[in-house]
Short mmCIF file of C-alpha atoms and ligand atoms in Angstrom, two decimals:
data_model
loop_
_atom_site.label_atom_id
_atom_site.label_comp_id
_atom_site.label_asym_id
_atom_site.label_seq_id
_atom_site.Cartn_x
_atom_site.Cartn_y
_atom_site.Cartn_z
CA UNK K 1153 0.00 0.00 0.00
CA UNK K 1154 1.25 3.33 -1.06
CA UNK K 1155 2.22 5.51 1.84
CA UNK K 1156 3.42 8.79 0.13
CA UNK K 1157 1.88 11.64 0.53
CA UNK K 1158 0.11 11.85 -2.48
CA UNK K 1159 -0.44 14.99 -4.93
CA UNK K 1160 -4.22 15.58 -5.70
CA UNK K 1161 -4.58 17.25 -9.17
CA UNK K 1162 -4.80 20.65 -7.94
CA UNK K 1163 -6.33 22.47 -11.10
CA UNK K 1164 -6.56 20.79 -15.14
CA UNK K 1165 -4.45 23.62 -16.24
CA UNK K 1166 -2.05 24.75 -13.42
CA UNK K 1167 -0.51 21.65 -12.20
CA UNK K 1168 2.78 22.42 -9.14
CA UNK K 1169 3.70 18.46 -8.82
CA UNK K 1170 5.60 17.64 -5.92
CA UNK K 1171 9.58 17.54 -6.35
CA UNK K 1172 11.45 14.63 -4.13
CA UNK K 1173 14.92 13.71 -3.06
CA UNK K 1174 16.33 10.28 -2.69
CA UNK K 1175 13.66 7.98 -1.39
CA UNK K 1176 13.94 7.15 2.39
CA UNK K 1177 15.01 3.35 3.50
CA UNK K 1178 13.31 2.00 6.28
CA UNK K 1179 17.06 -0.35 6.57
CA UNK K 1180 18.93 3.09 6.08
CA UNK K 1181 20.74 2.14 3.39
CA UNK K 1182 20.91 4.44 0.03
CA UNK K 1183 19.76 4.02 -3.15
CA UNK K 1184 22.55 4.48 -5.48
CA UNK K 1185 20.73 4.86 -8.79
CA UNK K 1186 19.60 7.60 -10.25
CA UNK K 1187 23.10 9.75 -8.49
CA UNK K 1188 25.72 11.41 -10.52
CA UNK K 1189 29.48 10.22 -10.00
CA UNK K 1190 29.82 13.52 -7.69
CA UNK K 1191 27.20 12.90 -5.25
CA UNK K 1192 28.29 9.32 -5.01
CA UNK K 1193 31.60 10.41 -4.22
CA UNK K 1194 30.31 12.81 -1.60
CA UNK K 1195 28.13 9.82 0.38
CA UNK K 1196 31.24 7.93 0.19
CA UNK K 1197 32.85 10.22 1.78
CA UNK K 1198 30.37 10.58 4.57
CA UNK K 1199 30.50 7.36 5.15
CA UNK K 1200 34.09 7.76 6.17
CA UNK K 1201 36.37 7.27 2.85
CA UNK K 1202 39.14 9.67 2.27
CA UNK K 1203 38.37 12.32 -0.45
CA UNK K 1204 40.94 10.70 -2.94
CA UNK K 1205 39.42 7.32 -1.88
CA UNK K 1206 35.95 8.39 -2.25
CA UNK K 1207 36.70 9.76 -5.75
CA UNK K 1208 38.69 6.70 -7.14
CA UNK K 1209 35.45 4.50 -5.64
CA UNK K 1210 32.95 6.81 -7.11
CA UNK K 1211 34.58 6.68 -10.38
CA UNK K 1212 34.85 2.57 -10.46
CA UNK K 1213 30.82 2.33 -9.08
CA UNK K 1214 29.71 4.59 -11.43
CA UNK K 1215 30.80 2.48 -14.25
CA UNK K 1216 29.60 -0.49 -13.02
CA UNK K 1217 26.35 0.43 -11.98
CA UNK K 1218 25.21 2.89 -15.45
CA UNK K 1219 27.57 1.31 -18.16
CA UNK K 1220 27.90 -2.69 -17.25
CA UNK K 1221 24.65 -2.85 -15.06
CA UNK K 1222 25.74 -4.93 -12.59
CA UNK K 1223 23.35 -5.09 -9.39
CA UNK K 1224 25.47 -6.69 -6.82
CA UNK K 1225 28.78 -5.30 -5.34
CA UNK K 1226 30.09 -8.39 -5.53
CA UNK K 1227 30.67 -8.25 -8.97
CA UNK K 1228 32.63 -5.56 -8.99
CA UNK K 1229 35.85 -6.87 -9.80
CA UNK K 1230 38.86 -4.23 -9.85
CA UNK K 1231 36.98 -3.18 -6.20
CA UNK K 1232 38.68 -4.95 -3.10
CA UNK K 1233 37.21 -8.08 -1.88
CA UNK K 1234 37.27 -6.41 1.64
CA UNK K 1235 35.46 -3.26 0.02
CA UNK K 1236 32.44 -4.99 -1.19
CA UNK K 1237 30.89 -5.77 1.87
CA UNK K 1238 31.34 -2.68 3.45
CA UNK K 1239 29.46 -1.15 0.76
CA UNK K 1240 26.59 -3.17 0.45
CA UNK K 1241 26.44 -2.70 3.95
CA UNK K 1242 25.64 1.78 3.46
CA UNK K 1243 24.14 1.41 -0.13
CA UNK K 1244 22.27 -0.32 -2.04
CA UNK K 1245 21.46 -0.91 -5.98
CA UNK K 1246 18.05 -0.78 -6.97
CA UNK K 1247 15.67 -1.10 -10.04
CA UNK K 1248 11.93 -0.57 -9.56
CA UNK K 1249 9.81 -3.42 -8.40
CA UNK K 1250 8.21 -5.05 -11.55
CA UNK K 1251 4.77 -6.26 -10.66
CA UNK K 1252 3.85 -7.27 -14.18
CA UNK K 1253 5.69 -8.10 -17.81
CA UNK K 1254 3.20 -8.23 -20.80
CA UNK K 1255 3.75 -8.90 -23.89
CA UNK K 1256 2.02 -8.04 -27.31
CA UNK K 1257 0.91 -10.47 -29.87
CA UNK K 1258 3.38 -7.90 -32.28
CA UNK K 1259 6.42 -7.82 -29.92
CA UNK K 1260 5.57 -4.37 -28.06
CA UNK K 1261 6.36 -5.27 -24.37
CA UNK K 1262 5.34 -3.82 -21.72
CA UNK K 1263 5.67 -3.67 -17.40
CA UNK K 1264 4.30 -2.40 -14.96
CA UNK K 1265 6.31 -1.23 -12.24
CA UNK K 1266 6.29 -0.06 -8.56
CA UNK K 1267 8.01 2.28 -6.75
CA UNK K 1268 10.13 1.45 -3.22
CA UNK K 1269 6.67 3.19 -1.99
CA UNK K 1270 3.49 1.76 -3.67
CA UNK K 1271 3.33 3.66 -6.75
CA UNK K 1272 2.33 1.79 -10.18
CA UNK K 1273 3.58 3.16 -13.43
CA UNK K 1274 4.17 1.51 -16.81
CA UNK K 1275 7.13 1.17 -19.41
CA UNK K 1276 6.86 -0.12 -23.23
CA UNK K 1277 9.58 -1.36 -25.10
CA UNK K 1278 8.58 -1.36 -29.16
CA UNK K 1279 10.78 -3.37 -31.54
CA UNK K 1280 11.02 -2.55 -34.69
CA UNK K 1281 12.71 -4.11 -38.01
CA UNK K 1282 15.74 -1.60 -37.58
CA UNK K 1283 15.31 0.07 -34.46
CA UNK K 1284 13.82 -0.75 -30.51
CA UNK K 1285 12.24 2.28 -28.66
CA UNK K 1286 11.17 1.98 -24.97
CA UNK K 1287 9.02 4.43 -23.93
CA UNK K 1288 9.88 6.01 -20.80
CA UNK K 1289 7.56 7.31 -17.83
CA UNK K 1290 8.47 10.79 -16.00
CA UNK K 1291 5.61 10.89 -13.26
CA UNK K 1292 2.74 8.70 -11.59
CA UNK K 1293 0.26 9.78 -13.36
CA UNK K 1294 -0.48 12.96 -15.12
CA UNK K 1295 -1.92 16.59 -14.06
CA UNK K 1296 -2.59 17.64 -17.16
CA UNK K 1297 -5.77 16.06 -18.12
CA UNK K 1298 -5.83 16.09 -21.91
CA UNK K 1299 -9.29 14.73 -22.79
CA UNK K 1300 -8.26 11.90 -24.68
CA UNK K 1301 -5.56 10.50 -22.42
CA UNK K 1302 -6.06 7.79 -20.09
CA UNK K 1303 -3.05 8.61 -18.40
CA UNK K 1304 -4.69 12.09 -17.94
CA UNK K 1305 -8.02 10.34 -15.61
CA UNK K 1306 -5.14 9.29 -13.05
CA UNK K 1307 -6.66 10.98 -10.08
CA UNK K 1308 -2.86 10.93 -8.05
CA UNK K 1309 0.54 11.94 -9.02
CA UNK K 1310 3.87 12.28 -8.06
CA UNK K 1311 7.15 13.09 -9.62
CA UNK K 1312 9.33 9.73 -10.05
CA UNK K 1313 12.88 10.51 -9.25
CA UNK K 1314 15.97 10.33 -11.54
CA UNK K 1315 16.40 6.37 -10.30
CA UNK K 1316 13.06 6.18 -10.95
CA UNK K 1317 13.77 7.17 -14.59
CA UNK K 1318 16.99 5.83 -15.41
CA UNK K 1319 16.27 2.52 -13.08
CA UNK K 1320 13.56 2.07 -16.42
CA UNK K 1321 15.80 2.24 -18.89
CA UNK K 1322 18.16 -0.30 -16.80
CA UNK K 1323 15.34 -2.73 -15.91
CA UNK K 1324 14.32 -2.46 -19.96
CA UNK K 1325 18.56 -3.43 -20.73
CA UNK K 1326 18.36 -6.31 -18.03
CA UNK K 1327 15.52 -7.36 -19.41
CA UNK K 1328 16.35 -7.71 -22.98
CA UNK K 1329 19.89 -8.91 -21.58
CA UNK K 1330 21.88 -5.78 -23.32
CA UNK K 1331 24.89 -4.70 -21.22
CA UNK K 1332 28.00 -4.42 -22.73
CA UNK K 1333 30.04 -7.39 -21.54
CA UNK K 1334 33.76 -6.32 -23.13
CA UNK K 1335 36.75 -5.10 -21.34
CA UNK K 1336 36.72 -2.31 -18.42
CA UNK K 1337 38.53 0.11 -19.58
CA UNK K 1338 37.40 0.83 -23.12
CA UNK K 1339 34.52 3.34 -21.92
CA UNK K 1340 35.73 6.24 -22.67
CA UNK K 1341 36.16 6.81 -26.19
CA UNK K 1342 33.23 3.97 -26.63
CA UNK K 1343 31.23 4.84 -29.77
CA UNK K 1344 27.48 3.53 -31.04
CA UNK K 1345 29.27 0.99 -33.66
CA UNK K 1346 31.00 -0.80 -30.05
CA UNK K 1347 27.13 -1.24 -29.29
CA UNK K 1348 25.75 -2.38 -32.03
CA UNK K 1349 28.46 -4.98 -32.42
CA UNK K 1350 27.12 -6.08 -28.55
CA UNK K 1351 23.83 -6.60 -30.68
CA UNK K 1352 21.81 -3.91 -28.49
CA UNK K 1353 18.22 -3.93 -29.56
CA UNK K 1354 17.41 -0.88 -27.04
CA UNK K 1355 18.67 2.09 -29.55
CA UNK K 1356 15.92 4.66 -28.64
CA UNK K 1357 14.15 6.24 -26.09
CA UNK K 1358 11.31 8.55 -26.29
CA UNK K 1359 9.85 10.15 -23.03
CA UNK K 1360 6.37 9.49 -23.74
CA UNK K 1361 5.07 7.09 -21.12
CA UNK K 1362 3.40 8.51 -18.33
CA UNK K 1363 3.31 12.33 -17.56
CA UNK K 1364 4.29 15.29 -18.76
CA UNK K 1365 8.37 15.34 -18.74
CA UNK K 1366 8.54 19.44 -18.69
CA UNK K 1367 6.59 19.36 -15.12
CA UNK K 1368 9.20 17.41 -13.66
CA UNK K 1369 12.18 19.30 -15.61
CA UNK K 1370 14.99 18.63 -12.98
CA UNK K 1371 14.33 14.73 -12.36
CA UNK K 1372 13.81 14.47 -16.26
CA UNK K 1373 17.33 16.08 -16.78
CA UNK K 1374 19.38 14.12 -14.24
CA UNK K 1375 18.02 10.80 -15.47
CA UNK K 1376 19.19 11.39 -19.02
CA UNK K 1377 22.21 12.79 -18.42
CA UNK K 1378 22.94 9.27 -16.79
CA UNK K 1379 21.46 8.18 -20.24
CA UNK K 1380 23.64 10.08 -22.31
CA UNK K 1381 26.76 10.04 -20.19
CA UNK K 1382 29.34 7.85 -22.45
CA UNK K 1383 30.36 5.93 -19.02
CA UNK K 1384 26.67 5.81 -17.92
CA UNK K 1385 24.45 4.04 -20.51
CA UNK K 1386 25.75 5.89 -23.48
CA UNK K 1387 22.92 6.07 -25.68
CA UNK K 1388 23.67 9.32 -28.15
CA UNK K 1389 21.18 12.63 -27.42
CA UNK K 1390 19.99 12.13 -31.06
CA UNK K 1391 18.10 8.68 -30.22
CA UNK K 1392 16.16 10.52 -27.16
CA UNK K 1393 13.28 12.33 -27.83
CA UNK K 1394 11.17 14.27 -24.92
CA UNK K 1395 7.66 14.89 -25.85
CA UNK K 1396 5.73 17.96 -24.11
CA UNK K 1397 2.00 18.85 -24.45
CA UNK K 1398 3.48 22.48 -24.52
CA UNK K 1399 5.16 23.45 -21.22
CA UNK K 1400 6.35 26.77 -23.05
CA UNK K 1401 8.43 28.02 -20.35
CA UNK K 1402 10.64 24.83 -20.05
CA UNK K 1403 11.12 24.46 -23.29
CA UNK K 1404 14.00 26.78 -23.85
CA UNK K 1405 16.03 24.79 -21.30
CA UNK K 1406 15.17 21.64 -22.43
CA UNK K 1407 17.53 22.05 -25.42
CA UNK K 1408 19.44 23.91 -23.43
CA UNK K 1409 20.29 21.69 -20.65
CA UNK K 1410 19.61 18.11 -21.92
CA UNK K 1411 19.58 19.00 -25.86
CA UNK K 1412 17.67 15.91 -27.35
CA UNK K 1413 14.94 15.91 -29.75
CA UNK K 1414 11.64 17.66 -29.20
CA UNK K 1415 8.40 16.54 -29.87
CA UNK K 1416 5.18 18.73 -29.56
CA UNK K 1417 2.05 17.29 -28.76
CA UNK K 1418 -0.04 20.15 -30.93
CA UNK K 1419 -3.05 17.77 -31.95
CA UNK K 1420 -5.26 21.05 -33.11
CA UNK K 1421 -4.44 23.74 -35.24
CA UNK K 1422 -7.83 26.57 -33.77
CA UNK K 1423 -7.76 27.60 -30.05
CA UNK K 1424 -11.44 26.75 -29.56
CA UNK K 1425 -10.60 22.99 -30.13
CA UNK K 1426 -6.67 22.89 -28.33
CA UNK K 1427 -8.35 24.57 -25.20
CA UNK K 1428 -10.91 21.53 -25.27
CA UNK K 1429 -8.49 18.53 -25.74
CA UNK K 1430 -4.97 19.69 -24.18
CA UNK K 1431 -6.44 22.17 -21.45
CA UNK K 1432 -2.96 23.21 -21.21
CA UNK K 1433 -3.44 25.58 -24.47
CA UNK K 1434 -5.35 27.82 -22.02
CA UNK K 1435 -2.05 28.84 -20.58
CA UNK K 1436 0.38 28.53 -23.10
CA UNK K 1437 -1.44 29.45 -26.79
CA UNK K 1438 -0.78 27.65 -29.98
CA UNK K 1439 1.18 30.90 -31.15
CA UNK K 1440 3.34 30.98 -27.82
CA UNK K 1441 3.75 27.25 -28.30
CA UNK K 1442 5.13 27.69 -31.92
CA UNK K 1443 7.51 30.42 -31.06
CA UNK K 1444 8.94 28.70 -28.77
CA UNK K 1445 9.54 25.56 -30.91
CA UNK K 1446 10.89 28.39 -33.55
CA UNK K 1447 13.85 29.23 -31.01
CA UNK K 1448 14.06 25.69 -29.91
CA UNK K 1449 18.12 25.21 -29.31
CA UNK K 1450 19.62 22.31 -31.53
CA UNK K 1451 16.23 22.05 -33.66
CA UNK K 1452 17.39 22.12 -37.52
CA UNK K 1453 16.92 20.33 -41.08
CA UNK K 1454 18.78 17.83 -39.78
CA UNK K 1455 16.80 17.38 -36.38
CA UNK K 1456 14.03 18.62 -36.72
CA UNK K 1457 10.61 18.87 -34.01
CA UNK K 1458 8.57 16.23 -34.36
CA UNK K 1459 4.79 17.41 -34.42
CA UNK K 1460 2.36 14.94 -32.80
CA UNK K 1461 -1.47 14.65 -33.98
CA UNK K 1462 -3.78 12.65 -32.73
CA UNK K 1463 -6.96 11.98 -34.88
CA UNK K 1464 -9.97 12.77 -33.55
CA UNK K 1465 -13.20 11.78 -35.84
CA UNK K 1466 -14.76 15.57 -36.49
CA UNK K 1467 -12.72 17.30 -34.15
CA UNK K 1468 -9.33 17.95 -35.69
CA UNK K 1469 -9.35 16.16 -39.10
CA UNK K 1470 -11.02 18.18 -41.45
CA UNK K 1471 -9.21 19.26 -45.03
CA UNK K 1472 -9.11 22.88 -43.50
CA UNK K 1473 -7.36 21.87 -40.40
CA UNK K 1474 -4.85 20.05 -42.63
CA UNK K 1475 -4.13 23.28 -44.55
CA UNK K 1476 -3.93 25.52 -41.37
CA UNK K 1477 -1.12 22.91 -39.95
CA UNK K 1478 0.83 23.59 -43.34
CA UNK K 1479 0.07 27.06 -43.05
CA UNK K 1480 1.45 27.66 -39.23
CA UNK K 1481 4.45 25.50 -39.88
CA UNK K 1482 5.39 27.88 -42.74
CA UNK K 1483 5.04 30.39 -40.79
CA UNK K 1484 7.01 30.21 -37.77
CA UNK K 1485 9.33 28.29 -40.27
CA UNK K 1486 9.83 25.59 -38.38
CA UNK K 1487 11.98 22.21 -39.55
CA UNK K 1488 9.29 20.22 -38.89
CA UNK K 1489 7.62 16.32 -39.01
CA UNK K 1490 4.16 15.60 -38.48
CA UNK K 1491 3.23 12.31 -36.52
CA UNK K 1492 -0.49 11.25 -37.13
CA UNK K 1493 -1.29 9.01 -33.75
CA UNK K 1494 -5.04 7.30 -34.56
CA UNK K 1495 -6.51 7.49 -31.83
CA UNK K 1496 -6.35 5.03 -29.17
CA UNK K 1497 -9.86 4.52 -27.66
CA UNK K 1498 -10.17 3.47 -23.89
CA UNK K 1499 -13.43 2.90 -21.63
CA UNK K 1500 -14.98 6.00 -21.59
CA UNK K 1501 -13.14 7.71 -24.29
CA UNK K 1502 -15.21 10.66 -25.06
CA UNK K 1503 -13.79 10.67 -29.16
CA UNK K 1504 -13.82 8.35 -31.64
CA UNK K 1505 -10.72 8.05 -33.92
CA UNK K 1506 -10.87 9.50 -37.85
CA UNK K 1507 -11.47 7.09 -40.42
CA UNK K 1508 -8.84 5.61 -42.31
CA UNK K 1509 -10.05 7.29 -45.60
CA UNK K 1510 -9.84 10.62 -43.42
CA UNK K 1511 -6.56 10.20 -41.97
CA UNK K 1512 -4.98 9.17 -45.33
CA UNK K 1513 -6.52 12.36 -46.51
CA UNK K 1514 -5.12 14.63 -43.83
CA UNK K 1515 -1.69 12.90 -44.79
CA UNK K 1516 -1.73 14.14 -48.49
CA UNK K 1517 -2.73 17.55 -47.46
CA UNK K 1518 0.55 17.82 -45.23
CA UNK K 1519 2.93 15.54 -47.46
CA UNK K 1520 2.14 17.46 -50.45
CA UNK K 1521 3.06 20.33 -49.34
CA UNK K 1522 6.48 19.14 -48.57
CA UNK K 1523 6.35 18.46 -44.94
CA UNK K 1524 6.64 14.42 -43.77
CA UNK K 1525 3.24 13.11 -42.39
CA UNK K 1526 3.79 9.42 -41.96
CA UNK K 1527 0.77 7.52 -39.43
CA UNK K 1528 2.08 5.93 -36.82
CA UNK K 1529 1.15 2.36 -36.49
CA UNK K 1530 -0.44 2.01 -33.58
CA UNK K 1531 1.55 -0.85 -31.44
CA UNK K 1532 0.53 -3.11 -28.42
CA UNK K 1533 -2.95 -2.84 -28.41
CA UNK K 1534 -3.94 -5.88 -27.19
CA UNK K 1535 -2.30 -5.21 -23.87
CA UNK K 1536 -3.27 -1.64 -23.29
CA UNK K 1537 0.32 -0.31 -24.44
CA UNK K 1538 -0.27 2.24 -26.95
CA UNK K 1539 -0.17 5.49 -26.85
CA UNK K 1540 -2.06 7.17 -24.16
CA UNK K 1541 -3.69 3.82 -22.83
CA UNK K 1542 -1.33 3.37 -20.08
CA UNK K 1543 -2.88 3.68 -16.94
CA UNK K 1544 -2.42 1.66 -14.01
CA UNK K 1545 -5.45 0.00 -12.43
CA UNK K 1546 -4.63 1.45 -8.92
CA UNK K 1547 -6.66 4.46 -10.20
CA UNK K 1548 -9.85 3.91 -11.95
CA UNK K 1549 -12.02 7.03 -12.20
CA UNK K 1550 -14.03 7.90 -14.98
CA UNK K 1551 -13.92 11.51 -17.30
CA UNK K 1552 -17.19 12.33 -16.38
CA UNK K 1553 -16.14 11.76 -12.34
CA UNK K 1554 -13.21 13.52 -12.79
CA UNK K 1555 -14.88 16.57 -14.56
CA UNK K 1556 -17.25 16.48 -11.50
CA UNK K 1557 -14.49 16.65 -8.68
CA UNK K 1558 -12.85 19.30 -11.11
CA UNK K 1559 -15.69 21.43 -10.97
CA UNK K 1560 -16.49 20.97 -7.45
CA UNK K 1561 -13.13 22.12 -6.76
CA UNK K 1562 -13.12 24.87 -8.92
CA UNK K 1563 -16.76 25.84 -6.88
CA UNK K 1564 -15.62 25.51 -3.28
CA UNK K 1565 -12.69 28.07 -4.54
CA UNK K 1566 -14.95 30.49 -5.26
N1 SAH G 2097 2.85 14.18 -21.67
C1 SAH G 2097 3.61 14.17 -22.86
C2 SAH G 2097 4.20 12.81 -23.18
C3 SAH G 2097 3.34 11.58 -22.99
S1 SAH G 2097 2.01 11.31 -24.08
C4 SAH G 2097 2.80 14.66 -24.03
O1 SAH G 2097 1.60 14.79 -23.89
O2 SAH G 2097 3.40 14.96 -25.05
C5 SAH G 2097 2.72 10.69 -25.59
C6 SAH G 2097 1.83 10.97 -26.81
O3 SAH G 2097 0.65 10.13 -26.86
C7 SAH G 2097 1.31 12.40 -26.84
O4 SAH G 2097 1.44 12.97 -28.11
C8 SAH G 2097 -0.11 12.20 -26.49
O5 SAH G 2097 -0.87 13.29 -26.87
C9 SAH G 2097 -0.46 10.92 -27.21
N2 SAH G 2097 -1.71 10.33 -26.75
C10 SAH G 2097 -2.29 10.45 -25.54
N3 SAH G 2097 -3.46 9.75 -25.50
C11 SAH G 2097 -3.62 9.19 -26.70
C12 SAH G 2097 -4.62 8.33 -27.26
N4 SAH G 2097 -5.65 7.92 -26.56
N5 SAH G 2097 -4.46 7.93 -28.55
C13 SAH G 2097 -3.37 8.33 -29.25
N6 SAH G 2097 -2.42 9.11 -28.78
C14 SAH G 2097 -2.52 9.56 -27.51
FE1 SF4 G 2098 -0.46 14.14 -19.68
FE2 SF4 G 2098 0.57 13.85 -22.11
FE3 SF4 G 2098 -1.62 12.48 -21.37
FE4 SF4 G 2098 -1.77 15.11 -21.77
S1 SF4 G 2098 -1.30 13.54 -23.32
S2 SF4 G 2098 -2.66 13.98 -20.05
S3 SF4 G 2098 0.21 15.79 -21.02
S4 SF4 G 2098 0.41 12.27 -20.52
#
């Protein structure tokens, strides 16, 4: 049973989720995952190495834990035999608790996983002829409430930590049994080619699980610069893509600070109709939004910002709104992609998803007028995996029940 104080969704549109450090251990040990070389070398030290010590330690832990993914002390081999003990006795290396491992009649996997207190959240791991994405979670939950996202009905959410988010991509590489096995000291100048001769399937990640990445900016950050690190898990900033439903004011640091690929979650090209299905738009405007993807740092020909669209039958799909997506991308001149997402219908879903006729349509429109449009295939249905089905069972509640509590809140404020 969870025991965290929990974070009610305090408003659809002006979420302040709750920010947390390491998680406590009732043994007192501490968590090592998830922590940069530096602060491991500063525990060490508190626990009563010398500084020179606790740096040469740090140094050797850190590159077993991120880059060979080892999980016992033991195995750490160029650390003294003596050494081990002692620190398996202060620390600890964790992954989070999988309760469940599905899989998909077409080879999308996916778990769900708990946190060292209670919390259910999912990961999805998508194989594909030349490529193997895992879709990584940033919160419990969501605050934002888009109206056709399951994730969205979660009543509760938290912020999972930077263990929590790396611990997913390390669970995904034990899992699929992809840690480099070669020598010790070749990580430095270790390329992509050293990978793919290790046969890694796991080349991508995209941070589209649960929650909205740009609300928990810092954890997000840490996490993948353990991901990126080329002694932590060394997976290349161009096969990471963070998707935001439009956190505007993060965005600029996003590039700055973790600088991999952006994708938008835009789905509507009119106020009237972004307002309805990604509430956020009532903050940050389509104009704002598009601005800020125009002074996006990094974005260019050669990377460009990956445009998400999910097709809703008579909401979104029409010829005109086709046209009017051509017609903003010119303008801000942005190096864009479109992604068409069908929509993936849930119990209670208040949309419908376009026809196939309709969405091939809306295709054309964009592609011929020079801008890629492919429709993404939707993957894992069968076991509630794709795209904004994931939501753990801990948390049934229904739109219409959410609505209500929504506007009961929004009465007993004023
Ligand atoms: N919170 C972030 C990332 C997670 S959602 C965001 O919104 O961008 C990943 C993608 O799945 C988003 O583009 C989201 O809009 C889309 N999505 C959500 N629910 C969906 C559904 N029912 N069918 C298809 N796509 C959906
Ligand atoms: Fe949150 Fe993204 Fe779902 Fe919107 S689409 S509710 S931002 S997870």
């Amino acid at each position: 049973m969870a025991h965290t104080p929990l974070m009610p969704i305090p408003g659809q549109i002006d979420p302040v989720p709750v920010a947390r450090e390491i998680t406590p251990r009732e043994d007192g040990r501490v968590d090592l995952i998830g922590l940069p070389r530096k602060r491991i070398a500063e525990l060490f030290e508190q626990a009563g190495l010398d500084a020179k010590q606790a740096k040469l330690r740090s140094r050797q832990v850190y590159h077993w834990l991120y880059h060979r993914g080892v999980s016992d002390f033991e195995a750490m081999t160029d650390i003294a035999k003596t050494m081990r003990p002692w620190l398996a006795e202060r620390f600890v290396i964790g992954r989070p608790e999988i309760v469940e491992a599905q899989h998909s009649t077409d080879g999308t996997r996916k778990w769900l996983l708990r946190t060292a207190d209670g919390h259910d959240f999912e990961m999805v791991f998508i194989p594909d002829a030349d490529r193997g994405t895992l879709c990584v979670s940033s919160q419990v939950g969501c605050t934002l409430n888009c109206r056709f996202c399951h994730t969205g009905t979660m009543r509760l959410v938290r912020n999972l930590t930077p263990g929590e988010i790396v611990g997913q991509v390390m669970l995904a590489r034990d899992a699929l049994g992809e840690w480099p096995k070669g020598r010790m000291d070749v990580a430095e100048e270790e390329d992509e080619a050293a990978y793919s001769a290790d046969g890694r399937l796991l080349t991508n990640i995209v941070m589209m699980g649960m929650g909205e990445p740009l609300y928990n900016f810092d954890n997000v950050r840490d996490a993948l610069k353990l991901v990126m690190d080329g002694d932590g898990l060394a997976l290349s900033k161009r096969r990471i893509t963070l998707s935001t439903s439009g956190v505007v004011p993060m965005m600029e640091r996003c590039g700055e600070e973790i600088g991999v690929n952006l994708a938008v979650s835009l789905h509507a090209v009119t106020k009237e109709i972004r307002d309805e299905i990604v509430p956020l738009n009532r903050k940050f405007g389509i104009e704002e939004l598009l601005e800020a993807c125009a002074a996006y740092p990094g974005a260019s020909n050669a990377r460009r910002i990956t445009f998400e669209y999910v097709m809703l039958r008579d909401r979104n799909d029409s010829d005109e709104d086709a046209r009017e997506l051509v017609r903003l991308i010119r303008k801000y001149k942005l190096p864009a992609k479109v992604n068409l997402i069908p929509f993936n219908p849930w119990p209670g879903a208040p949309y419908e998803c376009s026809t196939p006729e309709r969405i091939k349509r809306f295709s054309d429109i964009v592609f011929e007028a020079g801008i890629s449009a492919p429709v993404r295939t939707p993957r894992g249905r069968d076991i509630d995996a794709a795209c904004g089905q994931l939501k753990t069972a801990a948390e049934k509640k229904s739109r219409a029940e959410l609505d209500r509590l929504h506007a009961e809140k929004q009465a007993s404020l004023g």
